[in-house]
Tab-separated table of C-alpha atoms in Angstrom:
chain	number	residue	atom	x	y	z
A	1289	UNK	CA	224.294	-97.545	117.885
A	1290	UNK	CA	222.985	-100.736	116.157
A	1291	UNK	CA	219.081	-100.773	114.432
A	1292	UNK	CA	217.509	-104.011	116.339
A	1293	UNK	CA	216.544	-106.003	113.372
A	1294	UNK	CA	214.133	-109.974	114.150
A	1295	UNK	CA	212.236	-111.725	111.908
A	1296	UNK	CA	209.038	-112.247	112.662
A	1297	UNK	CA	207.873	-116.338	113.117
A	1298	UNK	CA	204.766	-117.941	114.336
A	1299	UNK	CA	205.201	-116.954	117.456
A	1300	UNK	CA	207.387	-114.020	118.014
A	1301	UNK	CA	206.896	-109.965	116.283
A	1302	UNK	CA	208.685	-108.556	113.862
A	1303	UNK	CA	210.713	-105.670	115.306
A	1304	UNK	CA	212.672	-103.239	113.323
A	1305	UNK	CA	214.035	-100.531	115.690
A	1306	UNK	CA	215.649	-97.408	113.880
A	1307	UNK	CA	218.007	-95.629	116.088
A	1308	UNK	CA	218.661	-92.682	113.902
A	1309	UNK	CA	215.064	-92.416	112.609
A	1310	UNK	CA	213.609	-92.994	115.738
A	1311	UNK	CA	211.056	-95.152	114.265
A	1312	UNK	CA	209.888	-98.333	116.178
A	1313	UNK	CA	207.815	-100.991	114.554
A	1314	UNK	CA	206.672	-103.924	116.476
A	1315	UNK	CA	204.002	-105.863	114.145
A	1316	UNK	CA	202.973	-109.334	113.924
A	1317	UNK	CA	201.933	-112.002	116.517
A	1318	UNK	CA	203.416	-112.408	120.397
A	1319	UNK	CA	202.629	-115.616	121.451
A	1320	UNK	CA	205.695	-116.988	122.907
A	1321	UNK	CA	205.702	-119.586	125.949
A	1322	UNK	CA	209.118	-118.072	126.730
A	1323	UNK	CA	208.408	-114.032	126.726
A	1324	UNK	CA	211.663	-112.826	128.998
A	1325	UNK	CA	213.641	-114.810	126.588
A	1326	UNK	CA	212.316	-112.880	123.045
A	1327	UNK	CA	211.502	-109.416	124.971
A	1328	UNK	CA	215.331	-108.927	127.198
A	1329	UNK	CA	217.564	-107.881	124.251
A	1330	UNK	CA	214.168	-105.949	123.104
A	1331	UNK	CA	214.266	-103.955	126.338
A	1332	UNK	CA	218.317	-103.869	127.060
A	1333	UNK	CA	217.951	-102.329	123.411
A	1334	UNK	CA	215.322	-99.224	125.007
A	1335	UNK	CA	217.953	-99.042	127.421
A	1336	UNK	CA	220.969	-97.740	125.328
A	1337	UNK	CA	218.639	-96.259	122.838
A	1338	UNK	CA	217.643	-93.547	125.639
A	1339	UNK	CA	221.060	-92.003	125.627
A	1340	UNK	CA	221.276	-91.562	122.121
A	1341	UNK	CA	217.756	-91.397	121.184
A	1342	UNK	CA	216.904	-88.600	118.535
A	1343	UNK	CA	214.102	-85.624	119.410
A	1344	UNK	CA	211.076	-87.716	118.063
A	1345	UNK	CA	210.028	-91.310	118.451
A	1346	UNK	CA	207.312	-92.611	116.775
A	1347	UNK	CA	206.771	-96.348	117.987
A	1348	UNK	CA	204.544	-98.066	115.607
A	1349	UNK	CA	202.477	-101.599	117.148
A	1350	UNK	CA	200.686	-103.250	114.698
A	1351	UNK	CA	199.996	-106.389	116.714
A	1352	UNK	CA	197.382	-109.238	115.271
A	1353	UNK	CA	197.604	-111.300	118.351
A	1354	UNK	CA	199.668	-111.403	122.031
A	1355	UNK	CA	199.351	-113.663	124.821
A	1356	UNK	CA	199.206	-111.674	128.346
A	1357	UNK	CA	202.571	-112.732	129.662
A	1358	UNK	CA	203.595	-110.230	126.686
A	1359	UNK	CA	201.211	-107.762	127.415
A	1360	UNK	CA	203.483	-107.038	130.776
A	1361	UNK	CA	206.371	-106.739	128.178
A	1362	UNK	CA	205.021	-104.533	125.972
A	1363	UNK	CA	204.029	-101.999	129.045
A	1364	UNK	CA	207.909	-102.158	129.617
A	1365	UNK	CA	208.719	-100.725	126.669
A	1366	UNK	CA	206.080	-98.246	126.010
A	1367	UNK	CA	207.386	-97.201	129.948
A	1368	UNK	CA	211.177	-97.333	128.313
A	1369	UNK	CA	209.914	-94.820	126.110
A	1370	UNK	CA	207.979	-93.054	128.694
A	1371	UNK	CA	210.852	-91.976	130.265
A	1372	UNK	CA	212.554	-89.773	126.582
A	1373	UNK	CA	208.735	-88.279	126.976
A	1374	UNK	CA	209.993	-87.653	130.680
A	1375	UNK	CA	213.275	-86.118	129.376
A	1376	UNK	CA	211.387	-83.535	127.618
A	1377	UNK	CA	211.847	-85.732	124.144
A	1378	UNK	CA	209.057	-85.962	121.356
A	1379	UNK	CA	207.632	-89.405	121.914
A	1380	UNK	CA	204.212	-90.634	120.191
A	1381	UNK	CA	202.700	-94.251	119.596
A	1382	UNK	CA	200.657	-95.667	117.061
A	1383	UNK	CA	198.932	-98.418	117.692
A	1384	UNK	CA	197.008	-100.110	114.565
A	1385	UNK	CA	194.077	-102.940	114.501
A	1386	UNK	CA	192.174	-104.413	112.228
A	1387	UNK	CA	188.928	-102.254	111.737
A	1388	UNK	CA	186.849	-105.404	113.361
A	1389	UNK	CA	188.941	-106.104	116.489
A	1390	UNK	CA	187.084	-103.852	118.736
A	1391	UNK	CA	189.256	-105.746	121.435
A	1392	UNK	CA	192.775	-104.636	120.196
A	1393	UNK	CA	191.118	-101.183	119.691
A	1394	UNK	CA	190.553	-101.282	123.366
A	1395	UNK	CA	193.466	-102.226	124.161
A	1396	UNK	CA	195.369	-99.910	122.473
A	1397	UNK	CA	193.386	-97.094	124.964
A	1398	UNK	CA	193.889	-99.795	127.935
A	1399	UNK	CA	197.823	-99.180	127.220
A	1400	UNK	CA	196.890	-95.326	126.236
A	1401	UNK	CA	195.621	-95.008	129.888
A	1402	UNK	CA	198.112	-97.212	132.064
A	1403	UNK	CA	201.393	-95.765	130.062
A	1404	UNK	CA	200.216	-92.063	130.153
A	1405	UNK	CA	202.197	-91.571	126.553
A	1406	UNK	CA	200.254	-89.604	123.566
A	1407	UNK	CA	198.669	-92.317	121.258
A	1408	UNK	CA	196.819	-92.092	117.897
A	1409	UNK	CA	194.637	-95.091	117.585
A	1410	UNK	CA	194.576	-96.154	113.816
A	1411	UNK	CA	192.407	-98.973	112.316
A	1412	UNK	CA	192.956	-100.202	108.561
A	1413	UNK	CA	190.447	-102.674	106.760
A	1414	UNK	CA	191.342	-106.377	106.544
A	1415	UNK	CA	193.379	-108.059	104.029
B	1070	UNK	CA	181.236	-148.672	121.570
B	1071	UNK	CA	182.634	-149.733	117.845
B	1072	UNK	CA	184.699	-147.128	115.826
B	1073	UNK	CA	182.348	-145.898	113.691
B	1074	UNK	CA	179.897	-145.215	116.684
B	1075	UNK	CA	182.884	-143.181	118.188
B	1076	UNK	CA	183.038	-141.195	115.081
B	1077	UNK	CA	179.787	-140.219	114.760
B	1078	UNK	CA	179.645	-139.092	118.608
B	1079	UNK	CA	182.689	-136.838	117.565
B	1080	UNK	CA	180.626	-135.912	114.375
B	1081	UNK	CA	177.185	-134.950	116.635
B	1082	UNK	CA	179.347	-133.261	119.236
B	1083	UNK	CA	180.871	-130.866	116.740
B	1084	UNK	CA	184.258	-131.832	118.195
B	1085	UNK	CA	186.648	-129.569	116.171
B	1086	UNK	CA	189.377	-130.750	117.939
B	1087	UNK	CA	190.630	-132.830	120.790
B	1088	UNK	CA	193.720	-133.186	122.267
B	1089	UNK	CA	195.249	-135.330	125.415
B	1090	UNK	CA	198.930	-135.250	126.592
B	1091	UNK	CA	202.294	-133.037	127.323
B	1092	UNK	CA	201.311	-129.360	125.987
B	1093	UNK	CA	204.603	-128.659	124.849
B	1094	UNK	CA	205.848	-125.844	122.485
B	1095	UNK	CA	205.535	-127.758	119.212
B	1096	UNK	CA	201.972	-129.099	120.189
B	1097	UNK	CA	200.809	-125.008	120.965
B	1098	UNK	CA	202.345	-124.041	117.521
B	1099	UNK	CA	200.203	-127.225	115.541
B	1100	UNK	CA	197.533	-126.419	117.493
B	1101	UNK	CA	197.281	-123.019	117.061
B	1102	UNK	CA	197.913	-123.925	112.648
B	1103	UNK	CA	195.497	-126.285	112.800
B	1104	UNK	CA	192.204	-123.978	114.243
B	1105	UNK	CA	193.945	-121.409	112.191
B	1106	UNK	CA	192.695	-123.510	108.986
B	1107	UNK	CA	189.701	-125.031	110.623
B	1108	UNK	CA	188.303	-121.136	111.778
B	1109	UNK	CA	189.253	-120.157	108.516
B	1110	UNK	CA	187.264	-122.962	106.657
B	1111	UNK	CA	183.775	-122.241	108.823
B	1112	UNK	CA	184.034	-119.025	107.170
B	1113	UNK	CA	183.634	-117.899	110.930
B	1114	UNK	CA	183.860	-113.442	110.751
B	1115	UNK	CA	187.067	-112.276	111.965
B	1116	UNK	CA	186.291	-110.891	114.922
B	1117	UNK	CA	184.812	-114.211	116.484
B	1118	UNK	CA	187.885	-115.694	114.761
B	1119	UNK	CA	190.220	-113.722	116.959
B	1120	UNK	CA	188.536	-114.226	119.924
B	1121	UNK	CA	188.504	-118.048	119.881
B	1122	UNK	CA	192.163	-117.316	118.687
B	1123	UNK	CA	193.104	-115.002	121.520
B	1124	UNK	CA	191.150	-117.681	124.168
B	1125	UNK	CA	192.943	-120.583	122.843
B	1126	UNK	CA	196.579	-119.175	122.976
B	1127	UNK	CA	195.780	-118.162	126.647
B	1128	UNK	CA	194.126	-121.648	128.080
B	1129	UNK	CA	197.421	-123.261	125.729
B	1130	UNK	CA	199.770	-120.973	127.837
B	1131	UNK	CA	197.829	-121.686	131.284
B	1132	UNK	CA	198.393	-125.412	130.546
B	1133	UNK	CA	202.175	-125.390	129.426
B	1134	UNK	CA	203.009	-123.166	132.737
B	1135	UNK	CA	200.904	-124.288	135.515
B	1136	UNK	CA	199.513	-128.376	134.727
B	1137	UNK	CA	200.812	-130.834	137.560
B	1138	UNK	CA	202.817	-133.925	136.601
B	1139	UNK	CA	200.068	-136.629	137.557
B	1140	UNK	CA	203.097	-138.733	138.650
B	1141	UNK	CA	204.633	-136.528	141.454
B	1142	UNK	CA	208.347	-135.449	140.042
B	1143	UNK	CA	207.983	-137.794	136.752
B	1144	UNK	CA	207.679	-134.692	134.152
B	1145	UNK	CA	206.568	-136.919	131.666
B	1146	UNK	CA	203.481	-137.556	133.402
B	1147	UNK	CA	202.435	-133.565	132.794
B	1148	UNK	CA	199.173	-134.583	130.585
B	1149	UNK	CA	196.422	-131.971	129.784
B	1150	UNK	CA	193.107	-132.220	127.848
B	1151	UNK	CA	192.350	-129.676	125.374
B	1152	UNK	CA	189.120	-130.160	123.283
B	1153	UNK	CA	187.138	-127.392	121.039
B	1154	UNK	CA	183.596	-127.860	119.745
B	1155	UNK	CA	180.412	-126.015	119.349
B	1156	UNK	CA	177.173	-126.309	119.636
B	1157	UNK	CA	173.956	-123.757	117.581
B	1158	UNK	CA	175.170	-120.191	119.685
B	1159	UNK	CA	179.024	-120.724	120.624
B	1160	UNK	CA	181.771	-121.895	120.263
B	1161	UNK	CA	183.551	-124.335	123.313
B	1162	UNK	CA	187.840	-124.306	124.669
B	1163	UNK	CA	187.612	-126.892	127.141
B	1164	UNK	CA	190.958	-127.468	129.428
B	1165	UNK	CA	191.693	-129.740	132.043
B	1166	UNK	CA	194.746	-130.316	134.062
B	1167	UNK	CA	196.000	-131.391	137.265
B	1168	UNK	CA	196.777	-128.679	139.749
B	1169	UNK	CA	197.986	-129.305	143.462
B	1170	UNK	CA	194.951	-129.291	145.859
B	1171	UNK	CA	196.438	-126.180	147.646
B	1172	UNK	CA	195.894	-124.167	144.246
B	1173	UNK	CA	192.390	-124.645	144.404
B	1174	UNK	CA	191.007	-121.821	146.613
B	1175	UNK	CA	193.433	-118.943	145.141
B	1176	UNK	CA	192.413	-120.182	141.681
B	1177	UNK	CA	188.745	-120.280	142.770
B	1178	UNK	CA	188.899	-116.934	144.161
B	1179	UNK	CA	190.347	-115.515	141.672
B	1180	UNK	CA	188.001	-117.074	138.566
B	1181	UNK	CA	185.427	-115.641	141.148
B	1182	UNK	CA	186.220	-112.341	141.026
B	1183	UNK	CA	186.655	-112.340	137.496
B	1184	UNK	CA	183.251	-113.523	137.024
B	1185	UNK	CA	181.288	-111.029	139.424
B	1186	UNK	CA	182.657	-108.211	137.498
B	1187	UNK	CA	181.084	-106.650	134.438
B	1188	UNK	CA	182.403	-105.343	131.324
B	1189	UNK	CA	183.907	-101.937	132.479
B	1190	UNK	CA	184.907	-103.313	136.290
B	1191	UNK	CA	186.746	-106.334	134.417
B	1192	UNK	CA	188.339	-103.528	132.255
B	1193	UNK	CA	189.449	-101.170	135.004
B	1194	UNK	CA	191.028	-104.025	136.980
B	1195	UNK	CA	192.945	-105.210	133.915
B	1196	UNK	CA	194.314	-102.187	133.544
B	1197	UNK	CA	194.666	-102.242	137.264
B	1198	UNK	CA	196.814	-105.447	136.977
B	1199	UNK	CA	198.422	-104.595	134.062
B	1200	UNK	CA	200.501	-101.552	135.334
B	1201	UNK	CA	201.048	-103.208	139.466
B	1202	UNK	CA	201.982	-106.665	138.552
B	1203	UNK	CA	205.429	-107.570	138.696
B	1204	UNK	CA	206.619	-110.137	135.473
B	1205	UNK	CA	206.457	-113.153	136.468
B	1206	UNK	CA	208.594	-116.545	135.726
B	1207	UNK	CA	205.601	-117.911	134.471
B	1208	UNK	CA	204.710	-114.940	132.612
B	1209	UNK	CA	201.113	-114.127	133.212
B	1210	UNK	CA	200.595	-112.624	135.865
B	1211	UNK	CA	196.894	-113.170	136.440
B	1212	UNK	CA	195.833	-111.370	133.600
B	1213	UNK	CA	195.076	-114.208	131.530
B	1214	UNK	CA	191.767	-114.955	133.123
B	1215	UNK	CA	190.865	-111.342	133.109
B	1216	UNK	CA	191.762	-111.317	129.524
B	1217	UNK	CA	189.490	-114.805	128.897
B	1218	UNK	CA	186.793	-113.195	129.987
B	1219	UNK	CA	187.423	-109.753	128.676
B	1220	UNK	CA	187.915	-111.085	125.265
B	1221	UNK	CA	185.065	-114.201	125.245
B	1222	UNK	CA	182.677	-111.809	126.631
B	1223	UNK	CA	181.107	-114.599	128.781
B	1224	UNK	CA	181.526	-115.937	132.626
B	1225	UNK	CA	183.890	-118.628	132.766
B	1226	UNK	CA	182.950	-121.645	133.945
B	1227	UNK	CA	185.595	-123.946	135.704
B	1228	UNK	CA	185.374	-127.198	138.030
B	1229	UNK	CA	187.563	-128.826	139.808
B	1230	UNK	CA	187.005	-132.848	139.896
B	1231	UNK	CA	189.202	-135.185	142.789
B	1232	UNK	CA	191.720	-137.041	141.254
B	1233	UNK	CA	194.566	-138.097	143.760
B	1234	UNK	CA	195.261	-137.140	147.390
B	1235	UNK	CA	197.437	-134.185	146.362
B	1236	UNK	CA	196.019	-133.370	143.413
B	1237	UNK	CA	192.739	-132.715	141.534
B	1238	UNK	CA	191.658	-131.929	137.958
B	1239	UNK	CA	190.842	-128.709	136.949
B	1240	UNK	CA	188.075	-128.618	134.421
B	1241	UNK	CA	187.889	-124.806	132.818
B	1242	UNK	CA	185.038	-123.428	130.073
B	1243	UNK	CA	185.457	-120.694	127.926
B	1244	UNK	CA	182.694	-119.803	125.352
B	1245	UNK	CA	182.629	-117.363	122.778
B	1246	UNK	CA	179.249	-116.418	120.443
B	1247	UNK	CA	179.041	-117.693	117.320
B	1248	UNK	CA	177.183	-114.129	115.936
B	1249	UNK	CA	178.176	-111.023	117.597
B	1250	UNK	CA	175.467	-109.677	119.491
B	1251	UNK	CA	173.646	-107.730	117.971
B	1252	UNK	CA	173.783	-103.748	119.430
């Protein structure tokens, strides 16, 4: 199957999905008014990836900002991949902040907690 | 009141930024570059940075999704206020919209509850909401005044002021520090 491959803009992540790697990296800003439209193909993706899926995924989230109508989305997917973990496959997230946003920190256990998949939390010093 | 007296009111009111009209797309992405600079130029610390970052995009997004045409069915008539400023301790995002009449107790209740809650309650029942809410059209889902106050750290403070016989105006406050507190 196809990598999923978007640029990254003001608004929207970056997302560069590796089907044969099994590496997921979702980094940037989600601020969209318009999150079904950016986050469908993102989560019809998940979908197809599941059959094919390789014995580890690593999904890597390095998110600066995101509204809460994408927070809902990005529970989706973490649940798209909670289902490989379900099929007995290796699944593990990373989730990175910035070493002063104790608020992304928390999140990243918030989303530890509701998805029930194995996270290392990871912070790196600002730019 | 002359134009010079006008600018120095803006000047004494710290008024970073004020803004009156459609919230559309475009005006959310200038808005958003424009504080970006502004936050940047205060020298403000990052992490009060984000926050009034985070708040903003959130009270931007309640505005584009849920502010009442103030002509019934005339969507050109969909004006907002958005104004930031700051005073010696924080930092101001002041909104104002029209909402139908019948929005007003849900919304109350629900900036209630929000507000009774402390620090761990608000983040159990975002978490709460967060895995039990269906996506909406609209996107948020109620989270976003969880989040507000989650992320400000402070009580939000809202109003809602009589404007027509279907509609009124609602007025909503969110602060954020200008220091973090200190631990």
């Amino acid at each position: 199957m196809d990598n999923l491959i978007i640029d990254g803009t003001r608004q929207t992540p970056e997302i560069n999905f590796d089907s044969e790697t099994g590496i997921l990296k979702l980094e940037g800003r989600s601020i969209p008014e318009n999150t079904f439209e950016f986050f469908t193909p993102v989560l019809n993706w998940l979908d197809e990836y599941a059959n094919s899926a390789p014995g580890k995924t690593i999904a890597k989230i390095n998110l600066e900002y995101f509204n809460t109508s994408s927070s809902k989305y990005i529970l989706e997917i973490l649940k798209k991949l909670k289902v490989l973990l379900n099929d007995g496959k290796e699944v593990l997230v990373e989730w990175y902040y910035e070493e002063d946003d104790e608020e992304m920190m928390e999140t990243g256990e918030d989303y530890e907690d509701v998805s029930g998949l194995p996270f290392k939390i990871i912070s790196f010093e600002e730019e | 009141m002359n134009t010079y007296e006008k600018f120095r009111k803006m000047m004494d009111n710290h008024i970073m930024l004020s803004f009156k009209g459609e919230i559309t797309s475009d005006i959310i992405t200038m808005v958003l570059q424009i504080m970006e600079t502004r936050l940047d130029s205060v020298s403000e610390k990052g992490s009060v940075k984000k926050k009034i970052f985070n708040v903003l995009v959130e009270c931007m997004q309640n505005l584009y999704h849920h502010s009442e045409a103030e002509e019934p069915g005339d969507i050109n008539t969909r004006r907002a206020m958005l104004e930031l400023f700051y005073d010696d301790e924080y930092y101001y995002i002041l909104t104002g919209n029209y909402i139908k009449k019948d929005a007003i107790p849900p919304l109350r209740d629900r900036i209630d509850r929000v507000n009774s809650l402390s620090k761990e309650e608000l983040r159990s029942y975002y978490r709460q909401i967060l895995d039990n809410n269906i996506i909406s059209d609209k996107g948020g889902a109620d989270l976003g005044m969880i989040d507000m106050a989650r992320k400000s750290g402070q009580k939000l403070f809202y109003d809602f002021h009589e404007a027509t016989d279907t509609l009124s105006f609602f007025e909503l406050r969110v602060k954020v520090a200008k220091k973090k507190p200190k631990k």
